[in-house]
mmCIF file of C-alpha atoms in Angstrom:
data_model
loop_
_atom_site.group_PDB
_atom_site.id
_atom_site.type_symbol
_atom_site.label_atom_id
_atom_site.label_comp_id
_atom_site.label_asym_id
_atom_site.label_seq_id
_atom_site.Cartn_x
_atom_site.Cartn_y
_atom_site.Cartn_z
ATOM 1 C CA UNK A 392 -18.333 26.682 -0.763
ATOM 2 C CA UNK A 393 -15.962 26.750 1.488
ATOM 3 C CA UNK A 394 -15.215 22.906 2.908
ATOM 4 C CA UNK A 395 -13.206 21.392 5.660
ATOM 5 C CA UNK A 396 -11.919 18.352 5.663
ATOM 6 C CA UNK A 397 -10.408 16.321 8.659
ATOM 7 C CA UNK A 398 -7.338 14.366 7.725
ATOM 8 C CA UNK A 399 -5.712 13.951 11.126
ATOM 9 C CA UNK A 400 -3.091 11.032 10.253
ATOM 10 C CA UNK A 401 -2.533 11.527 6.323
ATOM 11 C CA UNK A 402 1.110 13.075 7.976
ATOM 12 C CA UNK A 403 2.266 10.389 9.701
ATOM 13 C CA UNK A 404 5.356 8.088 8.177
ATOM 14 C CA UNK A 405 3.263 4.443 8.650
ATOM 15 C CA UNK A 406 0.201 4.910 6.877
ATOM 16 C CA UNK A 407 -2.568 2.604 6.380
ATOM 17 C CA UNK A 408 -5.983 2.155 4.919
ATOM 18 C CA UNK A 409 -8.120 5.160 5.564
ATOM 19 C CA UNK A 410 -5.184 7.784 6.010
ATOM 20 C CA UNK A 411 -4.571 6.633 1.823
ATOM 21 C CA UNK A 412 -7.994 7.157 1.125
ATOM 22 C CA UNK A 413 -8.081 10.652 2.458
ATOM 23 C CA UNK A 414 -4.875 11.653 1.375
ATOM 24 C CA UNK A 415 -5.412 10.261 -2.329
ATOM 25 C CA UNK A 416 -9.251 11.652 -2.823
ATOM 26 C CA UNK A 417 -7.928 15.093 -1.414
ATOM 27 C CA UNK A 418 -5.128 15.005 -3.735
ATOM 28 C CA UNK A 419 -7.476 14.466 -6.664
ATOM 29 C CA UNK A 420 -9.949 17.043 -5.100
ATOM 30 C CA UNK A 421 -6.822 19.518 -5.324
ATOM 31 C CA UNK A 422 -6.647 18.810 -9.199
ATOM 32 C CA UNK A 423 -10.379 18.948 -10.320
ATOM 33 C CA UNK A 424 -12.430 21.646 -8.483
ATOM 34 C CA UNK A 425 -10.818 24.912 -8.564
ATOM 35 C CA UNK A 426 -14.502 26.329 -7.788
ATOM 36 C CA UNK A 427 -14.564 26.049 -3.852
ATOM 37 C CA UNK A 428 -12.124 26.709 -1.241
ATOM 38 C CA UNK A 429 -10.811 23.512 1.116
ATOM 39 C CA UNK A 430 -9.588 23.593 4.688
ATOM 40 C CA UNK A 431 -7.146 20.470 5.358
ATOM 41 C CA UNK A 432 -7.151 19.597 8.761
ATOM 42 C CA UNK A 433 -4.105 17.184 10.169
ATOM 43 C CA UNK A 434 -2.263 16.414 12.891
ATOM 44 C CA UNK A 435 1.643 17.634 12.248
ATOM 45 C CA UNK A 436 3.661 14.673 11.020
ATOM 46 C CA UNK A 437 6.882 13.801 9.758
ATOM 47 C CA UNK A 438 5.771 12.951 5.836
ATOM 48 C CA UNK A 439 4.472 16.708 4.561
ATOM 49 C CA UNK A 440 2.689 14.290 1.215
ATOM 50 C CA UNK A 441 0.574 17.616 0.596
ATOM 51 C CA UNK A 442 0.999 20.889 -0.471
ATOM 52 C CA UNK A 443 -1.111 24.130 0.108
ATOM 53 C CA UNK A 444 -2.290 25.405 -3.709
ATOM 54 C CA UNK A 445 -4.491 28.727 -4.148
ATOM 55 C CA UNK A 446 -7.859 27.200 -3.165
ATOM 56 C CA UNK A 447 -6.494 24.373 -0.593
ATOM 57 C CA UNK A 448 -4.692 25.500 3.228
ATOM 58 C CA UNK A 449 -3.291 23.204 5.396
ATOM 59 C CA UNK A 450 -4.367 23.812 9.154
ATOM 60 C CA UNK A 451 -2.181 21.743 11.674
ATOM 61 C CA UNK A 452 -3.549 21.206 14.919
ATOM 62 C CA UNK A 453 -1.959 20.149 17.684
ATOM 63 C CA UNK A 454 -3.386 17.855 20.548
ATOM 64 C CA UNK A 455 -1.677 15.231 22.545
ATOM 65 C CA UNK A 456 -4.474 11.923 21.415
ATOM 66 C CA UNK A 457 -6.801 11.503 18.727
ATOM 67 C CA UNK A 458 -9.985 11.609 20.821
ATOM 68 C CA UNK A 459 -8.662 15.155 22.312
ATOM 69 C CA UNK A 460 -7.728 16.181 18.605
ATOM 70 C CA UNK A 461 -11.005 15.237 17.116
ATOM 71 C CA UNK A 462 -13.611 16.361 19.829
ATOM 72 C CA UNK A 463 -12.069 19.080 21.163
ATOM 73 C CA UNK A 464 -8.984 20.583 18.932
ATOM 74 C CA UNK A 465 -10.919 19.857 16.053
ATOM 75 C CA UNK A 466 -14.025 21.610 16.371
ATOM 76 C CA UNK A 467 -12.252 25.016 18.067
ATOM 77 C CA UNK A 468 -10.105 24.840 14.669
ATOM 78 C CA UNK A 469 -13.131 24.515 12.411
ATOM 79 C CA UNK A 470 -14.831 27.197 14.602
ATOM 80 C CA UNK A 471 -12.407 29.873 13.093
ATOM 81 C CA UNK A 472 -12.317 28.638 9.417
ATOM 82 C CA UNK A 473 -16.277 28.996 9.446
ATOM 83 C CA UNK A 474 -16.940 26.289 6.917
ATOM 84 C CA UNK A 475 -20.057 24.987 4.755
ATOM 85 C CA UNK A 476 -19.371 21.650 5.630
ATOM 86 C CA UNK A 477 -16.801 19.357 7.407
ATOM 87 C CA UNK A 478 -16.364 16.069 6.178
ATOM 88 C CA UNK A 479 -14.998 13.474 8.690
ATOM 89 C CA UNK A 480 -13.137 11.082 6.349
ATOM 90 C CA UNK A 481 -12.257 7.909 9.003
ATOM 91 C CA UNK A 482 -15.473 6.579 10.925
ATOM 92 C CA UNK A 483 -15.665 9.053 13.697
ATOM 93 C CA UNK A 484 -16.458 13.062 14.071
ATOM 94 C CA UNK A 485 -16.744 15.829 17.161
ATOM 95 C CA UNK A 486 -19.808 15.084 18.714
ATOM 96 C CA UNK A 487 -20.725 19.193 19.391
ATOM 97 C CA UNK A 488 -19.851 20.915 16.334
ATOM 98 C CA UNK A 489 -22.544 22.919 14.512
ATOM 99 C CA UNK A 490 -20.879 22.593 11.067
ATOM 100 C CA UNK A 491 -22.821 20.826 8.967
ATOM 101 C CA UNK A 492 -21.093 16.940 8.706
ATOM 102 C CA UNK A 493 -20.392 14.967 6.095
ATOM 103 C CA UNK A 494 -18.648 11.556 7.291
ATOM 104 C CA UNK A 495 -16.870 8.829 5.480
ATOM 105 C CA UNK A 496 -18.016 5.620 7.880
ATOM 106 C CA UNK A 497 -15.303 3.195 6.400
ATOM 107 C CA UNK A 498 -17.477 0.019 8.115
ATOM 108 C CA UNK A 499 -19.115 -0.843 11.280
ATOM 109 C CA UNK A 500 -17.098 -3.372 12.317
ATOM 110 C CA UNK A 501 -16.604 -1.937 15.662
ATOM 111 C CA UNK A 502 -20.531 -2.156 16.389
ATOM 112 C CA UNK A 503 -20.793 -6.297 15.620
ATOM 113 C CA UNK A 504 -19.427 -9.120 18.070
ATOM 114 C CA UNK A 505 -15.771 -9.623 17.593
ATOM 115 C CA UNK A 506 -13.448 -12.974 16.855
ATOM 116 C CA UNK A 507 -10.946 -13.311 20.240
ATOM 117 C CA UNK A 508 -9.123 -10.102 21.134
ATOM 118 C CA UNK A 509 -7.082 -7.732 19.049
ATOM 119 C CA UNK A 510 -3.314 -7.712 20.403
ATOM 120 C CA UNK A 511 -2.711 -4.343 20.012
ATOM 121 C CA UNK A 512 -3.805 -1.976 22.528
ATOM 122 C CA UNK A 513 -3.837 0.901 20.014
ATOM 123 C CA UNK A 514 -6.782 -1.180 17.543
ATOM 124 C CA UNK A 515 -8.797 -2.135 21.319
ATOM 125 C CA UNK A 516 -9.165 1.658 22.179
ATOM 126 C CA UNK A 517 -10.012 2.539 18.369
ATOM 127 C CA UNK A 518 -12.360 0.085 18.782
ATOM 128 C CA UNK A 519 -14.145 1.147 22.015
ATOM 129 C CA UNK A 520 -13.535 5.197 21.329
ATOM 130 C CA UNK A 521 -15.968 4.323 17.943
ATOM 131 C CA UNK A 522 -18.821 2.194 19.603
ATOM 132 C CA UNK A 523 -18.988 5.745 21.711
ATOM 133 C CA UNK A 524 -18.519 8.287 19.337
ATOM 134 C CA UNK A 525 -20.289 6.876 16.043
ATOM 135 C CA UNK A 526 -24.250 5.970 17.726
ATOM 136 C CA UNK A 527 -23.971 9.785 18.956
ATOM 137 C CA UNK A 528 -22.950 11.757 15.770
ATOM 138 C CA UNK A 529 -25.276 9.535 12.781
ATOM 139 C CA UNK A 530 -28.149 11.844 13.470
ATOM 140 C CA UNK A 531 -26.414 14.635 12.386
ATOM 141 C CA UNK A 532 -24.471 13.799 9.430
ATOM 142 C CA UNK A 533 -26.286 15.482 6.274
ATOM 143 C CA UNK A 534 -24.375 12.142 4.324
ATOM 144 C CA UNK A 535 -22.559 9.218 5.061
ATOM 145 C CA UNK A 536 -20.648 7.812 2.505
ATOM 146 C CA UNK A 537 -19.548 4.044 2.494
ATOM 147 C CA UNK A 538 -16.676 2.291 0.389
ATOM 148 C CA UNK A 539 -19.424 -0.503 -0.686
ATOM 149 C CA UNK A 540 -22.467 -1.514 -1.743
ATOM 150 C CA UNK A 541 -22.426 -4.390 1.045
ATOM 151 C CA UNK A 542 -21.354 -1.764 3.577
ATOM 152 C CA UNK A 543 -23.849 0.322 2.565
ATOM 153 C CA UNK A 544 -26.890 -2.108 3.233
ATOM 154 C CA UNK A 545 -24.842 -3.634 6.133
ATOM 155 C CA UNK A 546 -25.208 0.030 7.823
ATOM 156 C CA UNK A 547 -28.788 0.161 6.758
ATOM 157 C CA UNK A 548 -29.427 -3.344 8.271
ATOM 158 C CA UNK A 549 -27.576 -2.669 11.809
ATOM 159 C CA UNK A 550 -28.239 0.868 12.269
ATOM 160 C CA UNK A 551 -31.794 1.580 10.647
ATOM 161 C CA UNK A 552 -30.546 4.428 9.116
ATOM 162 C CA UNK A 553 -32.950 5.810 6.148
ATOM 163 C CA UNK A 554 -31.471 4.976 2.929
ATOM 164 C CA UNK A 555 -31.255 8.339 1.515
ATOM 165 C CA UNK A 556 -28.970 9.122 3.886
ATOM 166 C CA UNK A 557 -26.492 6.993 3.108
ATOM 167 C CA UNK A 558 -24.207 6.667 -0.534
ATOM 168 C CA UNK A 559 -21.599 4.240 -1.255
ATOM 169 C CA UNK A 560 -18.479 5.495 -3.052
ATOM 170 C CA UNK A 561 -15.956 3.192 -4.332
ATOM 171 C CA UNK A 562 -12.046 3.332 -3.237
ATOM 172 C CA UNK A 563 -9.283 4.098 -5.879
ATOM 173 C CA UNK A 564 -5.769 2.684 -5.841
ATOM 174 C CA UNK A 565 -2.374 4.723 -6.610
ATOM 175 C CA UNK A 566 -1.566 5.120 -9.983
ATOM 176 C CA UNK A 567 1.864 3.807 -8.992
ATOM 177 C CA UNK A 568 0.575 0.080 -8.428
ATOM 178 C CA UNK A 569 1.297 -1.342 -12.330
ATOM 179 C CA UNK A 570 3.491 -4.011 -12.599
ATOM 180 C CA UNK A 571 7.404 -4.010 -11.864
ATOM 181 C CA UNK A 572 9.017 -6.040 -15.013
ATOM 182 C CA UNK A 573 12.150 -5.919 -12.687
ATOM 183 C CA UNK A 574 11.083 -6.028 -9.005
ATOM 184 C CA UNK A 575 14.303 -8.134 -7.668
ATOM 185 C CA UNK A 576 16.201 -5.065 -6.641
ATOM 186 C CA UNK A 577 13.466 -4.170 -4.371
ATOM 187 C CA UNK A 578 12.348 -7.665 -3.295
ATOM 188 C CA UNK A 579 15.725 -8.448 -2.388
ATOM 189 C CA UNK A 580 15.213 -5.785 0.544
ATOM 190 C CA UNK A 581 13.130 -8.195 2.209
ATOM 191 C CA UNK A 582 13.993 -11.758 1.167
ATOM 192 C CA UNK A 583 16.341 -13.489 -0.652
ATOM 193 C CA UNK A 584 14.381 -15.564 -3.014
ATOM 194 C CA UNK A 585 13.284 -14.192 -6.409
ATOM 195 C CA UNK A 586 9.368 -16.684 -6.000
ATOM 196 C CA UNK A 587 7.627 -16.075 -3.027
ATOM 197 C CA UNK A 588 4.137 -15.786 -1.618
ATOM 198 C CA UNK A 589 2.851 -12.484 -0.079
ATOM 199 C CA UNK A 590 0.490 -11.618 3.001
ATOM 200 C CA UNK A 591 -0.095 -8.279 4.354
ATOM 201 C CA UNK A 592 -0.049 -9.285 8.268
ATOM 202 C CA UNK A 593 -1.984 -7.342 10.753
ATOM 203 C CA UNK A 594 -2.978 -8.330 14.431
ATOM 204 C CA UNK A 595 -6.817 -7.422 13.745
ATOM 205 C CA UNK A 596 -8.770 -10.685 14.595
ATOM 206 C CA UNK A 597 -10.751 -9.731 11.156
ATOM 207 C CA UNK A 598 -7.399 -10.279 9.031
ATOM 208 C CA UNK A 599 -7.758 -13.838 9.871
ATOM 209 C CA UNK A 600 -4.001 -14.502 10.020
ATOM 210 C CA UNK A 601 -3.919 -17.749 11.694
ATOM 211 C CA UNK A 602 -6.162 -19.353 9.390
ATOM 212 C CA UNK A 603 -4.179 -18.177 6.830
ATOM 213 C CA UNK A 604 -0.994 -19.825 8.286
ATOM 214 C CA UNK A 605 -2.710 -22.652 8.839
ATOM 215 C CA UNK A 606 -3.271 -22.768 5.142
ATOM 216 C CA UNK A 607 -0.080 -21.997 4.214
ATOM 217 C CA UNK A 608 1.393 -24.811 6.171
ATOM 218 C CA UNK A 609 -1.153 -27.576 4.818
ATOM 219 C CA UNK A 610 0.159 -25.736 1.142
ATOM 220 C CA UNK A 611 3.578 -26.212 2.422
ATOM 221 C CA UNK A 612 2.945 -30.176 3.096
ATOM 222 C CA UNK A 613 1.838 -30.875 0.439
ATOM 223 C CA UNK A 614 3.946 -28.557 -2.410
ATOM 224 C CA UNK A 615 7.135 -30.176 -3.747
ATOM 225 C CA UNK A 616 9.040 -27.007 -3.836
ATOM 226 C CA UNK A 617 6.599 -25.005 -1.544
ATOM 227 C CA UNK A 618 7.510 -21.211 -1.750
ATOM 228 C CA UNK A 619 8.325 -18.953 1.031
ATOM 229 C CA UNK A 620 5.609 -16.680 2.656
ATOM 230 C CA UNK A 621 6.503 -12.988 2.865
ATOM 231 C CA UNK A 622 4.486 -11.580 5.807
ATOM 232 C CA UNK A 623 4.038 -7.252 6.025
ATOM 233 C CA UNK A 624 3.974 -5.729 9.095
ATOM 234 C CA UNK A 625 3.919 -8.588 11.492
ATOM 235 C CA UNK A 626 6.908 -8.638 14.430
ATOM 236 C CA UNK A 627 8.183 -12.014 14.713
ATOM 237 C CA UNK A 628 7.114 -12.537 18.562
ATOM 238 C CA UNK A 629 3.539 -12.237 17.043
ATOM 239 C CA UNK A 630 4.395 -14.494 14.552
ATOM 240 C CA UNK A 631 5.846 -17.055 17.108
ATOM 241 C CA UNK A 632 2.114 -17.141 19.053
ATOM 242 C CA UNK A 633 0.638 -17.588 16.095
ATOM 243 C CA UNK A 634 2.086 -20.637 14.804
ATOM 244 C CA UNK A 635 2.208 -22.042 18.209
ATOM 245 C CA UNK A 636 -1.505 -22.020 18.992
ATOM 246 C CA UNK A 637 -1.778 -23.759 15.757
ATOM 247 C CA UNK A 638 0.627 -25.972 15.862
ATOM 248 C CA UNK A 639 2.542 -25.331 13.026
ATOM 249 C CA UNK A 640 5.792 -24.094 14.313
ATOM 250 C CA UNK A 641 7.539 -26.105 12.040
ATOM 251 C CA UNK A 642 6.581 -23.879 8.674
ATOM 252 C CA UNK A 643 8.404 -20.993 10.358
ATOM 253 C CA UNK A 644 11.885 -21.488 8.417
ATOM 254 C CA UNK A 645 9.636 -20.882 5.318
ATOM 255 C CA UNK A 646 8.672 -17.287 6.273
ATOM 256 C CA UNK A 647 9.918 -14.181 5.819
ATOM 257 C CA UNK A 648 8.712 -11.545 7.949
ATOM 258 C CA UNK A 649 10.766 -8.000 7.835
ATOM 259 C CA UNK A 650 8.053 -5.602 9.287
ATOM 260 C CA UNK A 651 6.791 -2.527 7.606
ATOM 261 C CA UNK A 652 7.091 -2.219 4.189
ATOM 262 C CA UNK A 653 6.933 1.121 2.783
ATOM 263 C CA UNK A 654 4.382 1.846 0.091
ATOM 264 C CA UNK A 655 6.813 2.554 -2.738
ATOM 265 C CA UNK A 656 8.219 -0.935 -2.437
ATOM 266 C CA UNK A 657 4.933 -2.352 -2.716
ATOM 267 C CA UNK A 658 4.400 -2.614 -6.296
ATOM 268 C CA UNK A 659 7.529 -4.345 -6.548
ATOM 269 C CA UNK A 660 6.607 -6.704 -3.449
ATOM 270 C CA UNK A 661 3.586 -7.347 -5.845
ATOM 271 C CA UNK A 662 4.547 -7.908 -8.761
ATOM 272 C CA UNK A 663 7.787 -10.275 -7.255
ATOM 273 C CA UNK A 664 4.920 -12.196 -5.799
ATOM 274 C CA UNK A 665 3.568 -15.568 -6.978
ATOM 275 C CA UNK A 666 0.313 -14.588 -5.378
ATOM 276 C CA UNK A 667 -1.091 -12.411 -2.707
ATOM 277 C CA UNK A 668 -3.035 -13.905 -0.379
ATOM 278 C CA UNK A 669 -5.694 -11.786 1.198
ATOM 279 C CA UNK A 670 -8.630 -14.257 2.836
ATOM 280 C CA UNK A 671 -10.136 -11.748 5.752
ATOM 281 C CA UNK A 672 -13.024 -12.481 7.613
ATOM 282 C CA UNK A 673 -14.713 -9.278 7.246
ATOM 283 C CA UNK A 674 -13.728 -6.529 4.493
ATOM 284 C CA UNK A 675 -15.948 -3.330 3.873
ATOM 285 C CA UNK A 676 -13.703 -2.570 0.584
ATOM 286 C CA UNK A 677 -10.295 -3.873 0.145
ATOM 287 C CA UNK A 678 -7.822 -1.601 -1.727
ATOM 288 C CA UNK A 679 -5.197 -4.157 -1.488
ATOM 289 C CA UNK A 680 -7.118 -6.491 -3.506
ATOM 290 C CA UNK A 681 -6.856 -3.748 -6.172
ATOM 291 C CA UNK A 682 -3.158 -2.894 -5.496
ATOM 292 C CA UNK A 683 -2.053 -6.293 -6.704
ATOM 293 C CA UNK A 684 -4.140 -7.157 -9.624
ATOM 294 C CA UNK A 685 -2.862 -3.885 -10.915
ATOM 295 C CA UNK A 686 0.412 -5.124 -10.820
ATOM 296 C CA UNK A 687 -0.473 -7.929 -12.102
ATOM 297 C CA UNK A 688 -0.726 -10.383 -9.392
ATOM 298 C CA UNK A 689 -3.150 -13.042 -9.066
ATOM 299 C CA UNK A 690 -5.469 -12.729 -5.489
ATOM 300 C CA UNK A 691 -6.418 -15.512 -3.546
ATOM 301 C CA UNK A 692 -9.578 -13.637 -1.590
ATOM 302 C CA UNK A 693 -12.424 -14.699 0.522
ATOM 303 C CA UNK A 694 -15.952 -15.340 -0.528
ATOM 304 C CA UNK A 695 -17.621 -12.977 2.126
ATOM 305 C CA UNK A 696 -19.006 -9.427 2.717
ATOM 306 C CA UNK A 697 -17.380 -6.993 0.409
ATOM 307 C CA UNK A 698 -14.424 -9.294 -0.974
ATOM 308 C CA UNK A 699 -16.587 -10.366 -3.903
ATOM 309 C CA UNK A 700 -18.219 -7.666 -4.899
ATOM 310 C CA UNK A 701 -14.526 -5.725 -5.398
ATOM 311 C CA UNK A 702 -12.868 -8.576 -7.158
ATOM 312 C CA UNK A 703 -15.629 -9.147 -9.241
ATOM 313 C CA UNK A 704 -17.009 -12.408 -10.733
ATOM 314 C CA UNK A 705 -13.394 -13.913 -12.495
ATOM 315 C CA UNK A 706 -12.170 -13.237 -9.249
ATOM 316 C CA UNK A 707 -10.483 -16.502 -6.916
ATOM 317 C CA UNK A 708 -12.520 -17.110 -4.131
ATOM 318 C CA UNK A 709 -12.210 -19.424 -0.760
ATOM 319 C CA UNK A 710 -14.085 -19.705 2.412
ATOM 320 C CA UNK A 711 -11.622 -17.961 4.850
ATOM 321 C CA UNK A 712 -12.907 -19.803 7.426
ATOM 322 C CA UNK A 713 -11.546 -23.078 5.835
ATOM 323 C CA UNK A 714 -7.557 -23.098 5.961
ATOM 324 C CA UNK A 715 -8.048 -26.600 3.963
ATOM 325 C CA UNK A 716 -9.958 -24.804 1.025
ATOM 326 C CA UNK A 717 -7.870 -22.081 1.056
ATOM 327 C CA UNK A 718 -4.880 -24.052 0.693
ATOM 328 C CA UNK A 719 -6.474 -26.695 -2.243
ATOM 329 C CA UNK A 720 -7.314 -23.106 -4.289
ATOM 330 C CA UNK A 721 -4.012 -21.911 -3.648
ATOM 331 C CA UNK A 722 -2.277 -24.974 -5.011
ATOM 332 C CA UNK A 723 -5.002 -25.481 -7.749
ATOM 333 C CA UNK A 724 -3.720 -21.867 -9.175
ATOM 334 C CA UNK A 725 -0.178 -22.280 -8.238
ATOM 335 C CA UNK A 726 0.120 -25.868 -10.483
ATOM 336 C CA UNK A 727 -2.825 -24.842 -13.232
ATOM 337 C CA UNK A 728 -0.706 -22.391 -15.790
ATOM 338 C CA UNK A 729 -4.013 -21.237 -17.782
ATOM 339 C CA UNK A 730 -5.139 -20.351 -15.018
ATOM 340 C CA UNK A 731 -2.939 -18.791 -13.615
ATOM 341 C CA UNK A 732 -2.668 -16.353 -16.846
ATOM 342 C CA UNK A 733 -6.198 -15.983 -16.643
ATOM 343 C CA UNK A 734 -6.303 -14.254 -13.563
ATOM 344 C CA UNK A 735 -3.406 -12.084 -14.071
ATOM 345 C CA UNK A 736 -4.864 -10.811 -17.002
ATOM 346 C CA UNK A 737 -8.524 -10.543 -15.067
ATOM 347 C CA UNK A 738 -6.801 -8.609 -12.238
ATOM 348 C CA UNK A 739 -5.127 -5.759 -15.017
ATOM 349 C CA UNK A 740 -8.771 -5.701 -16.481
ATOM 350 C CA UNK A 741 -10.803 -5.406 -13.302
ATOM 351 C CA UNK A 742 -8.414 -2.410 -11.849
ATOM 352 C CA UNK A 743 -10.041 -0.258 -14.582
ATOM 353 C CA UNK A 744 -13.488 -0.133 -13.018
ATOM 354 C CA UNK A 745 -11.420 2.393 -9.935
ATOM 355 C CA UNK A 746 -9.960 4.956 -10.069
ATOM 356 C CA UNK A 747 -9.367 7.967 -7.309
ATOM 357 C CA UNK A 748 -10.678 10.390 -9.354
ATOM 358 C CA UNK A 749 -13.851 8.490 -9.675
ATOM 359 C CA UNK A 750 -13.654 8.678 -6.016
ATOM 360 C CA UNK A 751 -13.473 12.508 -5.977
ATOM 361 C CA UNK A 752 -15.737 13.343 -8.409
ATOM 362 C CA UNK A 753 -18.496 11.369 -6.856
ATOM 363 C CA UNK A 754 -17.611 13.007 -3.448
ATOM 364 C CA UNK A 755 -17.637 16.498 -4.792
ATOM 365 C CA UNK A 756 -20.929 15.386 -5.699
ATOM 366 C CA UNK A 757 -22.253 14.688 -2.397
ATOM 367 C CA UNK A 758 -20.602 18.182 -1.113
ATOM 368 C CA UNK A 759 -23.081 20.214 -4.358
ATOM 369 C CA UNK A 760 -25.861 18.445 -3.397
ATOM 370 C CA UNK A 761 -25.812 19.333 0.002
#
C-alpha cells in the first residue's frame, strides 16, 4: 500500500500532545513495516525529528495557516503522491479529497459546552475551525481511531456514529521517561529547590488550573513546610489573573513558573518532583499521566472521563472540581510514607500496559484491514 500520513506540526520546536503522538507512532511505523510505502506530510519546521528511510519520504508543504495547509495545500499534495489511504492524525481532515481517510479524532471536546473562555486566541480558533470541519468529514472516514475506550463511546454517544466505525487505540509514552536517580542538574534550570511539586500549566479552561491553585494554596495553609509548585508553560501575567480571581495572591512567592520546558528535561522535572499534579476536567487519554509514573512519580489525577481508566484502579484519584479534596489527597500522600511507596511502585508497574509500538502495530492494523 502506499499510505499518507498528515503530520503538519511534528516540525515545529514547542510540541505538544498530538504532534508526539504522530511523530512517535510514525517513528515506530518506520521500524516495523518495511512492506508498504509512507508519504509524511508536514509543515517545514525548525526541529527536522525525522528522517526519510527507503520506504518513508518526507513531503513539506508550504501554506501560510493550518486551515489553508490542511484543506487546500494538503489535498493538491496528496493529489500527486496518489495514495491508498491518508490518515489525518489530529482531529481534523480536507473536507474534498477523494483519498480514502483514515482519521485519528483525539476527542470531541470542541463539540460539548465549554467552562468560561480559553485565553489564547490560537486554542479559540482551533476550537471553532473543528466544530466546522469535523461534522463535515465523519461520513467519509473508512476509520476513526480514538485514544480511549471512554472517548470511544463518548463519540458514539454525541455523534451517533455506528460502532464499527470507530476503534480506540491506546497512546504510548517515550522510552526516555524512566526515572532520573540524579535530576538536580536539570531541575536546577528551573528552580532552586531540590523538593518541589509539579503542574503542567495550560490556559485551556479543561486543564482546570485555577482549581488546582486553589488547592495548592489550601495545601500550602495547612503544610508545615509546604513545597513549592513548579508550573510548565504558564507566563506569569496569566498566573497573576489566576490567583487574583481566586483570591490567593498570597501563595505566589511559593511558585515557580519558568515557561516552556523542553521535553528532554522532563524526565528529570519528573522524577525531581514530589508529585505531579494533573486534576483536568476533561481528558480523552492523558500521556502525561504515563510520563511520570514512568519516572517514578506518584500522580494526583481526577476521577472523571478518561483519567481513570489510564491510571488504572491503584491509581490516586480526586474530584477536580473540589480544590478542598484535592488538596486533603494531596497532603494524605505527601505525610502517609507507605503510601507514598505504593504508588511509585504502581506508577513503574502500570507504564507497562503502553507502549508506542503497541500503538503502531494496532494502527497498521486498521490500515490492512481497510
Amino acid at each position: 500500500m502506499k499510505i499518507a500520513i498528515e503530520a503538519q506540526r511534528i516540525f515545529r520546536t514547542n510540541k505538544h500532545g498530538m504532534d508526539f503522538v504522530a511523530l512517535e507512532m510514525i517513528k515506530v511505523m518506520q521500524q516495523i513495516d518495511k512492506e508498504n510505502e509512507y508519504y509524511i506530510f508536514v509543515s517545514p519546521g525548525e526541529d527536522r525529528c525525522l528522517t526519510e528511510s527507503e520506504n518513508m519520504h518526507i513531503i513539506e508543504v508550504k501554506c501560510p495557516t493550518y486551515p489553508l495547509w490542511e484543506q487546500v495545500a494538503l489535498p493538491a499534495a496528496v493529489r500527486k503522491v496518489k495514495p491508498d489511504l491518508l490518515h489525518c492524525t489530529s482531529n481534523t481532515a480536507p473536507i474534498f479529497c477523494k483519498v480514502p481517510l483514515v482519521l485519528t479524532l483525539h476527542d470531541v471536546i470542541f463539540l460539548q459546552p465549554r467552562e468560561g473562555k480559553s485565553a489564547s486566541w490560537y486554542q479559540n480558533m482551533g476550537w471553532y475551525y473543528r466544530r466546522f470541519v469535523v461534522p463535515r468529514i465523519l461520513k467519509k472516514c473508512k476509520k476513526i481511531i480514538t485514544v480511549s475506550k471512554y472517548e470511544r463511546q463518548n463519540i458514539i454517544n454525541l455523534l451517533g456514529l455506528p460502532e464499527k466505525q470507530l476503534v480506540s487505540i491506546y497512546n504510548g509514552y517515550n522510552a526516555h521517561f524512566k526515572p532520573v536517580y540524579d535530576p538536580l542538574a536539570v531541575t536546577r534550570k528551573y528552580l532552586p529547590e531540590e523538593e518541589f511539586l509539579f503542574f503542567l500549566g495550560n490556559t485551556d479552561p479543561k486543564k482546570n488550573t485555577p482549581r488546582i491553585f486553589k488547592a495548592y494554596s489550601i495545601y500550602a495553609a495547612q503544610a508545615e513546610k509546604p513545597l513549592p509548585l513548579l508550573i510548565a508553560d504558564l507566563k506569569e501575567n496569566v498566573i497573576d489573573e489566576i490567583l487574583a480571581q481566586q483570591g490567593i495572591e498570597h501563595v505566589k512567592p511559593l511558585m515557580r513558573f519558568p515557561g516552556y520546558i523542553v521535553n528532554k528535561d522532563l524526565p528529570s522535572i519528573y522524577s525531581g518532583a514530589k508529585a505531579f499534579l494533573y486534576n483536568s476536567l476533561r481528558e480523552s487519554f492523558g500521556i502525561p499521566l504515563l510520563e511520570a509514573m514512568a519516572c517514578g512519580t506518584p500522580v494526583l489525577t481526577s476521577n472523571v472521563t478518561a483519567m481513570p481508566e489510564i491510571a488504572g484502579q491503584g491509581g490516586l484519584f480526586a474530584d477536580p472540581q473540589s480544590p478542598e479534596e484535592m488538596a486533603q489527597v494531596l497532603i494524605k500522600l505527601l505525610s502517609d510514607e507507605e503510601l507514598y511507596d505504593s504508588q511509585v511502585a504502581y506508577g513503574l508497574e502500570r507504564v507497562k500496559e503502553f507502549s508506542w509500538t503497541r500503538t503502531a502495530q494496532e494502527t497498521l492494523a486498521v490500515y490492512r484491514s481497510l
